Amino acid sequence: MTFRMFEDKQHASLYQKYRFDPPDELKELILQYLEKKKGKPHQLAVDLGCGTGQNSRSLTPYFQQVVGIDVSESQVEEARAVQGFPNLSYRVGTAEDLPFPDGSVDLLTAASAAHWFDVEGFIKEAVRVLKPHGCLALFGYGDNMKMHHESCGDRLNNIYEEVKQILLPYTSTRVTGANSKLKDLFEAIPFPDKERIEIIPIKLKLSVKNVIGFIQTFSMYQAYLRADPNAATALLEKTASRILDELKESSTEAKVDFIMEYFCVLACKPE
């Protein structure tokens, strides 16, 4: 079953604006793993659930060809609008039915997307399309994000926890796959050579505007918005106001430290 949660054009636009590029630390981890397990040449990387292309674009310096695939036409349209990457192309499609020959892919990756895949269908396709010694790299972050600014970190985090509680009834059970750091998917990968790194701490400096924009990209916020537009909009406005009050700032350009814990599943197809 393919989940379709991100197909609204406005949602896709928010994704392009407020979703993060993969952190350098994570990108280096993946590239080092691929170099160790397979080595060069790095010909084809496929980015599944590519969304608006942040992860796809980050791979272009390292591969002869990068292909981003997403089930949402709106997401792919936003991704294609970013020019300047001649070795990058996008296709509308699913992780369970890939348009590549057997044994043709060096790296199969997914950024904050693998928890939406049908595990059995995805694993079958991954085994088929990866080259011998080709690699899987599936990563994302849980919902235990923290904000910090001088002495008001606890109060900022309480605000974020209250937002999470309001959105909880609108949260897909699939999101628990991300919050469990892809444990079930990891266990289903049939390759003996695999590892799951559970905590990769990353600290960003974000404006309050970007924190609120990031919350807007959440699937559960979008579900809340569809169910009760006025309440959802008011939640964002109230959250921004409360954060600014704690910071003793008036502009949403004010910055906070935003701490995230990424995770990563790595696996190498045997000979």
PDB file of C-alpha atoms in Angstrom:
ATOM      1  CA  MET A   1       0.000   0.000   0.000  1.00  0.00           C
ATOM      2  CA  THR A   2       1.333   3.426  -0.976  1.00  0.00           C
ATOM      3  CA  PHE A   3       0.593   6.253   1.467  1.00  0.00           C
ATOM      4  CA  ARG A   4      -0.305   9.608  -0.086  1.00  0.00           C
ATOM      5  CA  MET A   5       0.104  12.288   2.554  1.00  0.00           C
ATOM      6  CA  PHE A   6       1.989  15.143   0.881  1.00  0.00           C
ATOM      7  CA  GLU A   7       0.214  15.828  -2.416  1.00  0.00           C
ATOM      8  CA  ASP A   8      -1.343  19.235  -1.756  1.00  0.00           C
ATOM      9  CA  LYS A   9       0.485  21.973  -3.711  1.00  0.00           C
ATOM     10  CA  GLN A  10       0.591  24.317  -0.725  1.00  0.00           C
ATOM     11  CA  HIS A  11       2.069  21.544   1.422  1.00  0.00           C
ATOM     12  CA  ALA A  12       4.699  20.879  -1.254  1.00  0.00           C
ATOM     13  CA  SER A  13       5.590  24.569  -1.306  1.00  0.00           C
ATOM     14  CA  LEU A  14       6.052  24.549   2.474  1.00  0.00           C
ATOM     15  CA  TYR A  15       8.282  21.486   2.140  1.00  0.00           C
ATOM     16  CA  GLN A  16      10.533  23.285  -0.301  1.00  0.00           C
ATOM     17  CA  LYS A  17      10.758  26.330   1.934  1.00  0.00           C
ATOM     18  CA  TYR A  18      11.090  24.858   5.413  1.00  0.00           C
ATOM     19  CA  ARG A  19      12.424  21.292   5.247  1.00  0.00           C
ATOM     20  CA  PHE A  20      16.127  20.946   5.975  1.00  0.00           C
ATOM     21  CA  ASP A  21      18.949  19.759   3.784  1.00  0.00           C
ATOM     22  CA  PRO A  22      20.533  16.574   5.178  1.00  0.00           C
ATOM     23  CA  PRO A  23      23.215  17.518   7.703  1.00  0.00           C
ATOM     24  CA  ASP A  24      26.798  17.219   6.495  1.00  0.00           C
ATOM     25  CA  GLU A  25      27.632  14.745   9.257  1.00  0.00           C
ATOM     26  CA  LEU A  26      24.984  12.336   7.985  1.00  0.00           C
ATOM     27  CA  LYS A  27      25.913  12.770   4.345  1.00  0.00           C
ATOM     28  CA  GLU A  28      29.566  12.011   5.136  1.00  0.00           C
ATOM     29  CA  LEU A  29      28.555   8.929   7.119  1.00  0.00           C
ATOM     30  CA  ILE A  30      26.608   7.556   4.144  1.00  0.00           C
ATOM     31  CA  LEU A  31      29.281   8.331   1.559  1.00  0.00           C
ATOM     32  CA  GLN A  32      32.004   6.794   3.717  1.00  0.00           C
ATOM     33  CA  TYR A  33      29.901   3.656   4.144  1.00  0.00           C
ATOM     34  CA  LEU A  34      29.364   3.392   0.382  1.00  0.00           C
ATOM     35  CA  GLU A  35      33.071   3.946  -0.292  1.00  0.00           C
ATOM     36  CA  LYS A  36      34.038   1.286   2.242  1.00  0.00           C
ATOM     37  CA  LYS A  37      31.534  -1.327   1.091  1.00  0.00           C
ATOM     38  CA  LYS A  38      31.484  -0.796  -2.659  1.00  0.00           C
ATOM     39  CA  GLY A  39      34.005   1.813  -3.740  1.00  0.00           C
ATOM     40  CA  LYS A  40      33.961   3.770  -6.979  1.00  0.00           C
ATOM     41  CA  PRO A  41      32.590   4.361  -9.503  1.00  0.00           C
ATOM     42  CA  HIS A  42      29.499   5.956  -7.994  1.00  0.00           C
ATOM     43  CA  GLN A  43      27.223   5.903 -11.006  1.00  0.00           C
ATOM     44  CA  LEU A  44      23.585   5.973  -9.891  1.00  0.00           C
ATOM     45  CA  ALA A  45      21.948   7.137  -6.670  1.00  0.00           C
ATOM     46  CA  VAL A  46      18.179   6.880  -6.259  1.00  0.00           C
ATOM     47  CA  ASP A  47      16.444   9.030  -3.640  1.00  0.00           C
ATOM     48  CA  LEU A  48      13.072   7.548  -2.675  1.00  0.00           C
ATOM     49  CA  GLY A  49      10.284   9.692  -1.271  1.00  0.00           C
ATOM     50  CA  CYS A  50      12.419  12.602  -2.450  1.00  0.00           C
ATOM     51  CA  GLY A  51       9.822  15.261  -1.669  1.00  0.00           C
ATOM     52  CA  THR A  52      11.021  18.622  -2.930  1.00  0.00           C
ATOM     53  CA  GLY A  53      14.538  17.370  -3.585  1.00  0.00           C
ATOM     54  CA  GLN A  54      16.705  18.490  -0.654  1.00  0.00           C
ATOM     55  CA  ASN A  55      18.411  15.110  -0.279  1.00  0.00           C
ATOM     56  CA  SER A  56      18.520  14.485  -4.038  1.00  0.00           C
ATOM     57  CA  ARG A  57      20.365  17.750  -4.691  1.00  0.00           C
ATOM     58  CA  SER A  58      22.893  17.043  -1.937  1.00  0.00           C
ATOM     59  CA  LEU A  59      23.951  13.811  -3.698  1.00  0.00           C
ATOM     60  CA  THR A  60      24.692  15.339  -7.112  1.00  0.00           C
ATOM     61  CA  PRO A  61      28.411  16.128  -6.526  1.00  0.00           C
ATOM     62  CA  TYR A  62      29.150  12.477  -5.753  1.00  0.00           C
ATOM     63  CA  PHE A  63      27.289  10.502  -8.448  1.00  0.00           C
ATOM     64  CA  GLN A  64      27.225  10.497 -12.214  1.00  0.00           C
ATOM     65  CA  GLN A  65      23.418  10.392 -12.086  1.00  0.00           C
ATOM     66  CA  VAL A  66      20.876  11.020  -9.331  1.00  0.00           C
ATOM     67  CA  VAL A  67      17.173  10.207  -9.688  1.00  0.00           C
ATOM     68  CA  GLY A  68      14.584  11.431  -7.168  1.00  0.00           C
ATOM     69  CA  ILE A  69      11.280   9.566  -6.982  1.00  0.00           C
ATOM     70  CA  ASP A  70       8.147  10.625  -5.136  1.00  0.00           C
ATOM     71  CA  VAL A  71       4.519   9.536  -5.284  1.00  0.00           C
ATOM     72  CA  SER A  72       3.357  13.181  -5.162  1.00  0.00           C
ATOM     73  CA  GLU A  73       3.252  15.091  -8.447  1.00  0.00           C
ATOM     74  CA  SER A  74       3.153  18.370  -6.493  1.00  0.00           C
ATOM     75  CA  GLN A  75       6.338  17.507  -4.608  1.00  0.00           C
ATOM     76  CA  VAL A  76       8.116  16.503  -7.819  1.00  0.00           C
ATOM     77  CA  GLU A  77       6.949  19.693  -9.522  1.00  0.00           C
ATOM     78  CA  GLU A  78       8.491  21.753  -6.696  1.00  0.00           C
ATOM     79  CA  ALA A  79      11.712  19.739  -6.909  1.00  0.00           C
ATOM     80  CA  ARG A  80      12.008  20.232 -10.668  1.00  0.00           C
ATOM     81  CA  ALA A  81      11.620  23.994 -10.256  1.00  0.00           C
ATOM     82  CA  VAL A  82      15.095  24.170  -8.647  1.00  0.00           C
ATOM     83  CA  GLN A  83      17.534  24.513 -11.535  1.00  0.00           C
ATOM     84  CA  GLY A  84      21.294  24.010 -11.786  1.00  0.00           C
ATOM     85  CA  PHE A  85      21.700  20.245 -11.325  1.00  0.00           C
ATOM     86  CA  PRO A  86      22.271  18.724 -14.785  1.00  0.00           C
ATOM     87  CA  ASN A  87      22.861  15.183 -13.489  1.00  0.00           C
ATOM     88  CA  LEU A  88      19.621  15.156 -11.464  1.00  0.00           C
ATOM     89  CA  SER A  89      16.192  14.077 -12.697  1.00  0.00           C
ATOM     90  CA  TYR A  90      12.879  13.342 -11.020  1.00  0.00           C
ATOM     91  CA  ARG A  91      10.087  10.868 -11.600  1.00  0.00           C
ATOM     92  CA  VAL A  92       6.666  10.315 -10.092  1.00  0.00           C
ATOM     93  CA  GLY A  93       6.537   6.815  -8.673  1.00  0.00           C
ATOM     94  CA  THR A  94       6.664   4.606  -5.599  1.00  0.00           C
ATOM     95  CA  ALA A  95       9.383   2.841  -3.622  1.00  0.00           C
ATOM     96  CA  GLU A  96       7.664  -0.475  -4.274  1.00  0.00           C
ATOM     97  CA  ASP A  97       7.827  -0.336  -8.096  1.00  0.00           C
ATOM     98  CA  LEU A  98      11.121   1.123  -9.300  1.00  0.00           C
ATOM     99  CA  PRO A  99      11.848   1.896 -12.981  1.00  0.00           C
ATOM    100  CA  PHE A 100      15.411   0.554 -12.981  1.00  0.00           C
ATOM    101  CA  PRO A 101      16.986  -2.650 -14.317  1.00  0.00           C
ATOM    102  CA  ASP A 102      18.156  -5.388 -12.011  1.00  0.00           C
ATOM    103  CA  GLY A 103      21.522  -4.671 -10.399  1.00  0.00           C
ATOM    104  CA  SER A 104      21.823  -1.077 -11.628  1.00  0.00           C
ATOM    105  CA  VAL A 105      21.764   1.156  -8.512  1.00  0.00           C
ATOM    106  CA  ASP A 106      24.809   2.034  -6.384  1.00  0.00           C
ATOM    107  CA  LEU A 107      22.952   3.823  -3.562  1.00  0.00           C
ATOM    108  CA  LEU A 108      19.285   3.617  -2.643  1.00  0.00           C
ATOM    109  CA  THR A 109      18.406   6.264  -0.083  1.00  0.00           C
ATOM    110  CA  ALA A 110      15.404   7.818   1.616  1.00  0.00           C
ATOM    111  CA  ALA A 111      15.329  10.885   3.846  1.00  0.00           C
ATOM    112  CA  SER A 112      12.475  11.016   6.381  1.00  0.00           C
ATOM    113  CA  ALA A 113      10.404   8.866   4.042  1.00  0.00           C
ATOM    114  CA  ALA A 114      11.038   5.143   4.612  1.00  0.00           C
ATOM    115  CA  HIS A 115       8.433   4.881   7.388  1.00  0.00           C
ATOM    116  CA  TRP A 116       5.773   5.479   4.700  1.00  0.00           C
ATOM    117  CA  PHE A 117       6.917   2.547   2.535  1.00  0.00           C
ATOM    118  CA  ASP A 118       5.325  -0.869   2.354  1.00  0.00           C
ATOM    119  CA  VAL A 119       8.176  -2.839   3.895  1.00  0.00           C
ATOM    120  CA  GLU A 120       7.761  -6.080   1.929  1.00  0.00           C
ATOM    121  CA  GLY A 121       7.357  -4.342  -1.439  1.00  0.00           C
ATOM    122  CA  PHE A 122      10.219  -1.935  -0.838  1.00  0.00           C
ATOM    123  CA  ILE A 123      12.655  -4.616   0.345  1.00  0.00           C
ATOM    124  CA  LYS A 124      11.857  -6.769  -2.696  1.00  0.00           C
ATOM    125  CA  GLU A 125      12.654  -3.872  -5.042  1.00  0.00           C
ATOM    126  CA  ALA A 126      15.773  -2.851  -3.127  1.00  0.00           C
ATOM    127  CA  VAL A 127      17.181  -6.381  -3.430  1.00  0.00           C
ATOM    128  CA  ARG A 128      16.391  -6.374  -7.140  1.00  0.00           C
ATOM    129  CA  VAL A 129      17.792  -2.994  -8.230  1.00  0.00           C
ATOM    130  CA  LEU A 130      20.922  -2.700  -6.084  1.00  0.00           C
ATOM    131  CA  LYS A 131      24.234  -3.708  -7.591  1.00  0.00           C
ATOM    132  CA  PRO A 132      26.334  -6.279  -5.737  1.00  0.00           C
ATOM    133  CA  HIS A 133      27.807  -4.305  -2.824  1.00  0.00           C
ATOM    134  CA  GLY A 134      25.296  -1.532  -3.519  1.00  0.00           C
ATOM    135  CA  CYS A 135      24.061   0.184  -0.382  1.00  0.00           C
ATOM    136  CA  LEU A 136      20.865   1.219   1.368  1.00  0.00           C
ATOM    137  CA  ALA A 137      20.878   4.412   3.442  1.00  0.00           C
ATOM    138  CA  LEU A 138      17.592   5.269   5.157  1.00  0.00           C
ATOM    139  CA  PHE A 139      17.538   8.106   7.629  1.00  0.00           C
ATOM    140  CA  GLY A 140      15.342  10.577   9.432  1.00  0.00           C
ATOM    141  CA  TYR A 141      14.691  12.055  12.844  1.00  0.00           C
ATOM    142  CA  GLY A 142      12.348  11.366  15.714  1.00  0.00           C
ATOM    143  CA  ASP A 143       9.937  13.780  17.360  1.00  0.00           C
ATOM    144  CA  ASN A 144      12.148  14.481  20.387  1.00  0.00           C
ATOM    145  CA  MET A 145      13.348  17.839  19.062  1.00  0.00           C
ATOM    146  CA  LYS A 146      14.455  20.472  21.551  1.00  0.00           C
ATOM    147  CA  MET A 147      14.789  24.245  21.502  1.00  0.00           C
ATOM    148  CA  HIS A 148      17.274  26.207  23.546  1.00  0.00           C
ATOM    149  CA  HIS A 149      17.978  29.870  24.121  1.00  0.00           C
ATOM    150  CA  GLU A 150      19.895  31.158  27.127  1.00  0.00           C
ATOM    151  CA  SER A 151      17.908  30.277  30.260  1.00  0.00           C
ATOM    152  CA  CYS A 152      14.482  29.553  28.717  1.00  0.00           C
ATOM    153  CA  GLY A 153      15.139  26.170  27.115  1.00  0.00           C
ATOM    154  CA  ASP A 154      12.770  24.232  29.374  1.00  0.00           C
ATOM    155  CA  ARG A 155       9.930  26.657  28.774  1.00  0.00           C
ATOM    156  CA  LEU A 156      10.488  26.562  25.007  1.00  0.00           C
ATOM    157  CA  ASN A 157      10.412  22.784  25.057  1.00  0.00           C
ATOM    158  CA  ASN A 158       7.199  22.789  27.074  1.00  0.00           C
ATOM    159  CA  ILE A 159       5.620  24.895  24.327  1.00  0.00           C
ATOM    160  CA  TYR A 160       6.721  22.397  21.682  1.00  0.00           C
ATOM    161  CA  GLU A 161       5.473  19.446  23.764  1.00  0.00           C
ATOM    162  CA  GLU A 162       2.047  21.085  24.035  1.00  0.00           C
ATOM    163  CA  VAL A 163       1.941  21.421  20.226  1.00  0.00           C
ATOM    164  CA  LYS A 164       2.799  17.721  19.905  1.00  0.00           C
ATOM    165  CA  GLN A 165      -0.027  16.780  22.260  1.00  0.00           C
ATOM    166  CA  ILE A 166      -2.549  18.816  20.265  1.00  0.00           C
ATOM    167  CA  LEU A 167      -1.407  17.159  17.031  1.00  0.00           C
ATOM    168  CA  LEU A 168      -1.273  13.639  18.498  1.00  0.00           C
ATOM    169  CA  PRO A 169      -4.845  12.651  17.481  1.00  0.00           C
ATOM    170  CA  TYR A 170      -3.979  13.568  13.881  1.00  0.00           C
ATOM    171  CA  THR A 171      -0.743  11.574  13.772  1.00  0.00           C
ATOM    172  CA  SER A 172      -0.577   8.617  11.378  1.00  0.00           C
ATOM    173  CA  THR A 173       0.474   5.288  12.847  1.00  0.00           C
ATOM    174  CA  ARG A 174       3.167   5.299  10.139  1.00  0.00           C
ATOM    175  CA  VAL A 175       4.951   8.140  11.936  1.00  0.00           C
ATOM    176  CA  THR A 176       5.676   5.748  14.780  1.00  0.00           C
ATOM    177  CA  GLY A 177       7.984   3.981  12.335  1.00  0.00           C
ATOM    178  CA  ALA A 178      10.134   7.084  12.280  1.00  0.00           C
ATOM    179  CA  ASN A 179       9.911   7.536  16.034  1.00  0.00           C
ATOM    180  CA  SER A 180      11.042   3.910  16.480  1.00  0.00           C
ATOM    181  CA  LYS A 181      14.016   4.721  14.199  1.00  0.00           C
ATOM    182  CA  LEU A 182      12.914   2.218  11.530  1.00  0.00           C
ATOM    183  CA  LYS A 183      13.434  -0.743  13.846  1.00  0.00           C
ATOM    184  CA  ASP A 184      10.948  -3.005  12.042  1.00  0.00           C
ATOM    185  CA  LEU A 185      12.253  -2.122   8.599  1.00  0.00           C
ATOM    186  CA  PHE A 186      15.834  -2.669   9.731  1.00  0.00           C
ATOM    187  CA  GLU A 187      14.986  -6.134  11.000  1.00  0.00           C
ATOM    188  CA  ALA A 188      13.295  -6.972   7.680  1.00  0.00           C
ATOM    189  CA  ILE A 189      16.364  -6.160   5.547  1.00  0.00           C
ATOM    190  CA  PRO A 190      17.729  -9.563   4.458  1.00  0.00           C
ATOM    191  CA  PHE A 191      21.366  -8.456   4.034  1.00  0.00           C
ATOM    192  CA  PRO A 192      23.742  -9.781   6.726  1.00  0.00           C
ATOM    193  CA  ASP A 193      25.849  -6.611   6.509  1.00  0.00           C
ATOM    194  CA  LYS A 194      23.685  -3.924   8.080  1.00  0.00           C
ATOM    195  CA  GLU A 195      23.692  -1.478  10.973  1.00  0.00           C
ATOM    196  CA  ARG A 196      21.327   0.981  12.618  1.00  0.00           C
ATOM    197  CA  ILE A 197      22.730   4.136  14.195  1.00  0.00           C
ATOM    198  CA  GLU A 198      20.103   5.380  16.614  1.00  0.00           C
ATOM    199  CA  ILE A 199      21.370   8.794  17.690  1.00  0.00           C
ATOM    200  CA  ILE A 200      23.197  11.331  15.540  1.00  0.00           C
ATOM    201  CA  PRO A 201      22.781  14.669  17.374  1.00  0.00           C
ATOM    202  CA  ILE A 202      22.513  17.745  15.161  1.00  0.00           C
ATOM    203  CA  LYS A 203      22.185  21.351  16.317  1.00  0.00           C
ATOM    204  CA  LEU A 204      20.777  24.012  13.991  1.00  0.00           C
ATOM    205  CA  LYS A 205      20.294  27.727  14.416  1.00  0.00           C
ATOM    206  CA  LEU A 206      16.728  28.472  13.289  1.00  0.00           C
ATOM    207  CA  SER A 207      14.599  31.572  13.247  1.00  0.00           C
ATOM    208  CA  VAL A 208      11.242  31.387  15.002  1.00  0.00           C
ATOM    209  CA  LYS A 209       9.703  31.794  11.538  1.00  0.00           C
ATOM    210  CA  ASN A 210      11.482  28.657  10.364  1.00  0.00           C
ATOM    211  CA  VAL A 211      10.497  26.680  13.463  1.00  0.00           C
ATOM    212  CA  ILE A 212       6.840  27.510  12.822  1.00  0.00           C
ATOM    213  CA  GLY A 213       7.256  26.760   9.108  1.00  0.00           C
ATOM    214  CA  PHE A 214       8.806  23.398   9.956  1.00  0.00           C
ATOM    215  CA  ILE A 215       5.805  22.514  12.137  1.00  0.00           C
ATOM    216  CA  GLN A 216       3.555  23.421   9.199  1.00  0.00           C
ATOM    217  CA  THR A 217       5.231  20.724   7.095  1.00  0.00           C
ATOM    218  CA  PHE A 218       4.283  17.951   9.544  1.00  0.00           C
ATOM    219  CA  SER A 219       1.737  15.494   8.139  1.00  0.00           C
ATOM    220  CA  MET A 220      -0.161  15.657  11.436  1.00  0.00           C
ATOM    221  CA  TYR A 221      -0.368  19.451  11.301  1.00  0.00           C
ATOM    222  CA  GLN A 222      -1.718  19.240   7.748  1.00  0.00           C
ATOM    223  CA  ALA A 223      -4.321  16.715   8.921  1.00  0.00           C
ATOM    224  CA  TYR A 224      -5.304  19.092  11.740  1.00  0.00           C
ATOM    225  CA  LEU A 225      -5.507  21.950   9.229  1.00  0.00           C
ATOM    226  CA  ARG A 226      -7.897  19.973   7.057  1.00  0.00           C
ATOM    227  CA  ALA A 227     -10.047  19.035  10.053  1.00  0.00           C
ATOM    228  CA  ASP A 228     -10.171  22.473  11.699  1.00  0.00           C
ATOM    229  CA  PRO A 229      -8.500  25.255   9.674  1.00  0.00           C
ATOM    230  CA  ASN A 230      -9.210  28.014  12.175  1.00  0.00           C
ATOM    231  CA  ALA A 231      -7.870  26.093  15.169  1.00  0.00           C
ATOM    232  CA  ALA A 232      -4.777  24.953  13.264  1.00  0.00           C
ATOM    233  CA  THR A 233      -3.941  28.473  12.131  1.00  0.00           C
ATOM    234  CA  ALA A 234      -4.514  29.806  15.640  1.00  0.00           C
ATOM    235  CA  LEU A 235      -2.184  27.135  17.041  1.00  0.00           C
ATOM    236  CA  LEU A 236       0.702  28.382  14.900  1.00  0.00           C
ATOM    237  CA  GLU A 237       0.034  32.009  15.751  1.00  0.00           C
ATOM    238  CA  LYS A 238      -0.188  31.272  19.468  1.00  0.00           C
ATOM    239  CA  THR A 239       2.952  29.118  19.382  1.00  0.00           C
ATOM    240  CA  ALA A 240       4.976  31.811  17.627  1.00  0.00           C
ATOM    241  CA  SER A 241       3.742  34.428  20.093  1.00  0.00           C
ATOM    242  CA  ARG A 242       4.606  32.267  23.114  1.00  0.00           C
ATOM    243  CA  ILE A 243       8.101  31.545  21.819  1.00  0.00           C
ATOM    244  CA  LEU A 244       8.738  35.238  21.161  1.00  0.00           C
ATOM    245  CA  ASP A 245       7.501  36.108  24.654  1.00  0.00           C
ATOM    246  CA  GLU A 246      10.009  33.665  26.158  1.00  0.00           C
ATOM    247  CA  LEU A 247      12.796  35.079  24.007  1.00  0.00           C
ATOM    248  CA  LYS A 248      11.717  38.649  24.846  1.00  0.00           C
ATOM    249  CA  GLU A 249      11.779  39.364  21.120  1.00  0.00           C
ATOM    250  CA  SER A 250       9.240  40.878  18.741  1.00  0.00           C
ATOM    251  CA  SER A 251      10.492  39.586  15.374  1.00  0.00           C
ATOM    252  CA  THR A 252      10.064  36.041  14.097  1.00  0.00           C
ATOM    253  CA  GLU A 253      13.574  36.399  12.630  1.00  0.00           C
ATOM    254  CA  ALA A 254      14.905  35.911  16.184  1.00  0.00           C
ATOM    255  CA  LYS A 255      17.006  32.734  16.408  1.00  0.00           C
ATOM    256  CA  VAL A 256      16.934  29.697  18.689  1.00  0.00           C
ATOM    257  CA  ASP A 257      19.114  26.600  18.907  1.00  0.00           C
ATOM    258  CA  PHE A 258      17.153  23.663  17.486  1.00  0.00           C
ATOM    259  CA  ILE A 259      18.486  20.251  18.499  1.00  0.00           C
ATOM    260  CA  MET A 260      17.481  17.115  16.604  1.00  0.00           C
ATOM    261  CA  GLU A 261      18.408  13.451  16.875  1.00  0.00           C
ATOM    262  CA  TYR A 262      18.806  11.797  13.494  1.00  0.00           C
ATOM    263  CA  PHE A 263      19.011   8.047  12.974  1.00  0.00           C
ATOM    264  CA  CYS A 264      20.327   6.067  10.023  1.00  0.00           C
ATOM    265  CA  VAL A 265      19.911   2.526   8.698  1.00  0.00           C
ATOM    266  CA  LEU A 266      22.780   1.331   6.515  1.00  0.00           C
ATOM    267  CA  ALA A 267      22.954  -1.978   4.637  1.00  0.00           C
ATOM    268  CA  CYS A 268      25.076  -3.495   1.891  1.00  0.00           C
ATOM    269  CA  LYS A 269      23.840  -6.027  -0.646  1.00  0.00           C
ATOM    270  CA  PRO A 270      26.097  -9.085  -0.777  1.00  0.00           C
ATOM    271  CA  GLU A 271      27.921 -10.250  -3.907  1.00  0.00           C
TER     272      GLU A 271
END
